[in-house]
Amino acid sequence: MNPIIVVPSGSSAVLNMYNVKSLLGTEGRFVSQDDVRKAGGRKETNLTLKHTFSDGRTVTFRVVDVVNNLSSRDLRSIAVVILDGNQWEFRAPAWKKVGSNTANIFSRVKGVHFKFDNMATKNTVKEWKCDVLRLSRMQRYKDRAVRHEFWALV
């Protein structure tokens, strides 16, 4: 069974199913959701990301934005949650099977929050045990470093 990365389902999130592959995949470049849509792109529904770690292991991750459709076995396979910082992200009943509250969830899985460098970090994110990765709003050449930092956390 492949480990799972959960991304936010909300359209206000910096990363979601529209654009997660462009940043965390081999391209390593952030593309906004709006730019993906303008180019005719659609929201991915069945997405996998393959990554080769520094020790030579290649792992295929399944990427989802809805946890209620996951089996109990799938829920145990969640490795990373990319979060937007909204409390409602964790109100789905399936999250109760992962942890009783957000603090408990982030003690079991890696939590990562992506934000732009000119944005303040949300208070909820500060309270949760998660890492914050900063994307430059204008300097795309910095994206690959953020991608590398993400995979180093995983």
CSV table of C-alpha atoms in Angstrom, one decimal:
chain,number,residue,atom,x,y,z
A,1,MET,CA,0.0,0.0,0.0
A,2,ASN,CA,1.3,3.4,-0.9
A,3,PRO,CA,1.7,6.1,1.7
A,4,ILE,CA,-0.8,8.9,1.4
A,5,ILE,CA,-0.4,12.7,1.2
A,6,VAL,CA,-3.6,14.6,2.1
A,7,VAL,CA,-3.9,18.1,0.5
A,8,PRO,CA,-6.5,20.7,1.3
A,9,SER,CA,-9.8,20.6,-0.6
A,10,GLY,CA,-10.4,24.3,-0.2
A,11,SER,CA,-9.9,26.6,-3.2
A,12,SER,CA,-8.1,29.2,-1.0
A,13,ALA,CA,-5.3,26.8,-0.2
A,14,VAL,CA,-1.9,27.6,-1.7
A,15,LEU,CA,-1.6,23.9,-2.7
A,16,ASN,CA,-4.4,21.5,-3.6
A,17,MET,CA,-5.3,18.9,-6.2
A,18,TYR,CA,-5.0,21.5,-9.0
A,19,ASN,CA,-1.4,22.3,-8.5
A,20,VAL,CA,0.3,20.0,-6.0
A,21,LYS,CA,1.9,17.9,-8.8
A,22,SER,CA,3.7,20.8,-10.4
A,23,LEU,CA,5.4,21.8,-7.2
A,24,LEU,CA,6.1,18.4,-5.5
A,25,GLY,CA,6.6,16.4,-8.7
A,26,THR,CA,9.6,16.4,-10.9
A,27,GLU,CA,8.9,19.9,-12.3
A,28,GLY,CA,9.4,21.5,-8.9
A,29,ARG,CA,7.7,24.7,-9.9
A,30,PHE,CA,4.7,26.4,-8.2
A,31,VAL,CA,1.8,27.1,-10.5
A,32,SER,CA,-1.2,28.9,-9.1
A,33,GLN,CA,-4.6,27.2,-9.3
A,34,ASP,CA,-5.9,30.1,-11.4
A,35,ASP,CA,-3.1,29.6,-13.9
A,36,VAL,CA,-3.8,25.8,-14.1
A,37,ARG,CA,-7.5,26.5,-14.7
A,38,LYS,CA,-6.7,29.2,-17.3
A,39,ALA,CA,-4.5,26.7,-19.2
A,40,GLY,CA,-7.4,24.3,-19.3
A,41,GLY,CA,-6.2,22.1,-16.4
A,42,ARG,CA,-8.6,20.3,-14.2
A,43,LYS,CA,-8.6,19.2,-10.6
A,44,GLU,CA,-6.8,15.9,-10.4
A,45,THR,CA,-8.9,13.1,-8.8
A,46,ASN,CA,-6.5,10.2,-9.0
A,47,LEU,CA,-3.0,11.5,-8.4
A,48,THR,CA,0.3,9.8,-7.5
A,49,LEU,CA,3.7,11.3,-6.9
A,50,LYS,CA,6.9,9.3,-7.2
A,51,HIS,CA,9.9,10.5,-5.2
A,52,THR,CA,13.4,9.2,-5.0
A,53,PHE,CA,15.0,9.9,-1.6
A,54,SER,CA,18.6,10.6,-0.9
A,55,ASP,CA,19.2,7.0,0.3
A,56,GLY,CA,18.1,5.8,-3.2
A,57,ARG,CA,14.6,4.6,-2.2
A,58,THR,CA,11.8,5.4,-4.6
A,59,VAL,CA,8.4,5.8,-3.1
A,60,THR,CA,5.1,6.3,-4.8
A,61,PHE,CA,2.7,8.5,-2.8
A,62,ARG,CA,-1.0,8.6,-3.4
A,63,VAL,CA,-2.4,12.1,-3.1
A,64,VAL,CA,-6.0,12.8,-2.0
A,65,ASP,CA,-8.1,15.7,-0.8
A,66,VAL,CA,-11.0,13.9,0.8
A,67,VAL,CA,-10.4,11.5,3.7
A,68,ASN,CA,-14.0,10.3,4.2
A,69,ASN,CA,-13.6,7.9,1.3
A,70,LEU,CA,-10.5,6.2,2.7
A,71,SER,CA,-10.6,2.9,4.4
A,72,SER,CA,-9.3,2.3,7.9
A,73,ARG,CA,-6.2,0.8,6.3
A,74,ASP,CA,-5.8,3.8,4.1
A,75,LEU,CA,-6.1,6.2,7.1
A,76,ARG,CA,-3.2,4.4,8.8
A,77,SER,CA,-1.2,5.0,5.6
A,78,ILE,CA,-1.4,8.8,5.8
A,79,ALA,CA,2.2,10.0,5.9
A,80,VAL,CA,1.7,13.8,5.4
A,81,VAL,CA,-1.1,16.3,5.7
A,82,ILE,CA,-0.6,19.5,3.8
A,83,LEU,CA,-2.8,21.9,5.6
A,84,ASP,CA,-4.3,25.3,4.9
A,85,GLY,CA,-4.7,26.2,8.6
A,86,ASN,CA,-8.4,26.1,8.9
A,87,GLN,CA,-9.9,24.1,11.9
A,88,TRP,CA,-12.7,22.8,9.7
A,89,GLU,CA,-10.2,20.8,7.6
A,90,PHE,CA,-10.2,18.2,10.4
A,91,ARG,CA,-13.9,18.0,11.1
A,92,ALA,CA,-14.6,15.1,8.8
A,93,PRO,CA,-15.5,12.0,10.8
A,94,ALA,CA,-12.6,10.0,9.3
A,95,TRP,CA,-10.1,12.2,11.0
A,96,LYS,CA,-11.4,10.9,14.4
A,97,LYS,CA,-9.9,7.5,13.4
A,98,VAL,CA,-6.5,9.1,12.8
A,99,GLY,CA,-6.5,11.2,16.0
A,100,SER,CA,-8.9,12.6,18.6
A,101,ASN,CA,-7.9,16.2,17.9
A,102,THR,CA,-5.5,18.1,15.7
A,103,ALA,CA,-2.6,17.8,18.2
A,104,ASN,CA,-3.1,14.1,18.3
A,105,ILE,CA,-3.2,13.9,14.4
A,106,PHE,CA,0.1,15.8,14.1
A,107,SER,CA,1.7,13.5,16.6
A,108,ARG,CA,1.0,10.6,14.3
A,109,VAL,CA,1.5,12.2,10.8
A,110,LYS,CA,3.7,15.0,9.4
A,111,GLY,CA,1.9,18.3,9.1
A,112,VAL,CA,3.1,20.8,6.5
A,113,HIS,CA,1.7,24.3,5.8
A,114,PHE,CA,2.6,26.1,2.6
A,115,LYS,CA,2.3,29.9,2.5
A,116,PHE,CA,3.6,32.8,0.5
A,117,ASP,CA,6.5,34.7,2.1
A,118,ASN,CA,4.4,37.8,2.4
A,119,MET,CA,1.6,36.1,4.3
A,120,ALA,CA,1.3,35.9,8.1
A,121,THR,CA,1.2,32.4,9.6
A,122,LYS,CA,-2.3,31.6,10.8
A,123,ASN,CA,-2.6,31.2,14.6
A,124,THR,CA,-4.0,27.7,14.2
A,125,VAL,CA,-0.9,26.7,12.3
A,126,LYS,CA,1.3,28.1,15.1
A,127,GLU,CA,-0.6,26.0,17.6
A,128,TRP,CA,-0.3,22.8,15.6
A,129,LYS,CA,2.8,20.7,15.5
A,130,CYS,CA,3.5,21.2,11.8
A,131,ASP,CA,6.3,22.7,9.6
A,132,VAL,CA,5.8,25.9,7.6
A,133,LEU,CA,7.3,26.2,4.2
A,134,ARG,CA,7.4,29.6,2.5
A,135,LEU,CA,7.0,30.0,-1.2
A,136,SER,CA,8.1,33.2,-2.9
A,137,ARG,CA,5.2,34.9,-4.5
A,138,MET,CA,7.3,36.2,-7.4
A,139,GLN,CA,10.6,34.3,-7.5
A,140,ARG,CA,9.9,31.0,-9.1
A,141,TYR,CA,13.6,30.0,-9.1
A,142,LYS,CA,13.2,29.4,-5.3
A,143,ASP,CA,10.5,26.8,-5.8
A,144,ARG,CA,12.8,23.8,-6.2
A,145,ALA,CA,14.4,24.6,-2.9
A,146,VAL,CA,11.0,24.5,-1.2
A,147,ARG,CA,10.2,21.2,-3.0
A,148,HIS,CA,13.5,19.8,-1.7
A,149,GLU,CA,12.7,21.0,1.8
A,150,PHE,CA,9.3,19.3,1.7
A,151,TRP,CA,10.7,16.0,0.7
A,152,ALA,CA,13.5,16.3,3.4
A,153,LEU,CA,10.7,16.6,6.0
A,154,VAL,CA,8.9,13.5,4.7
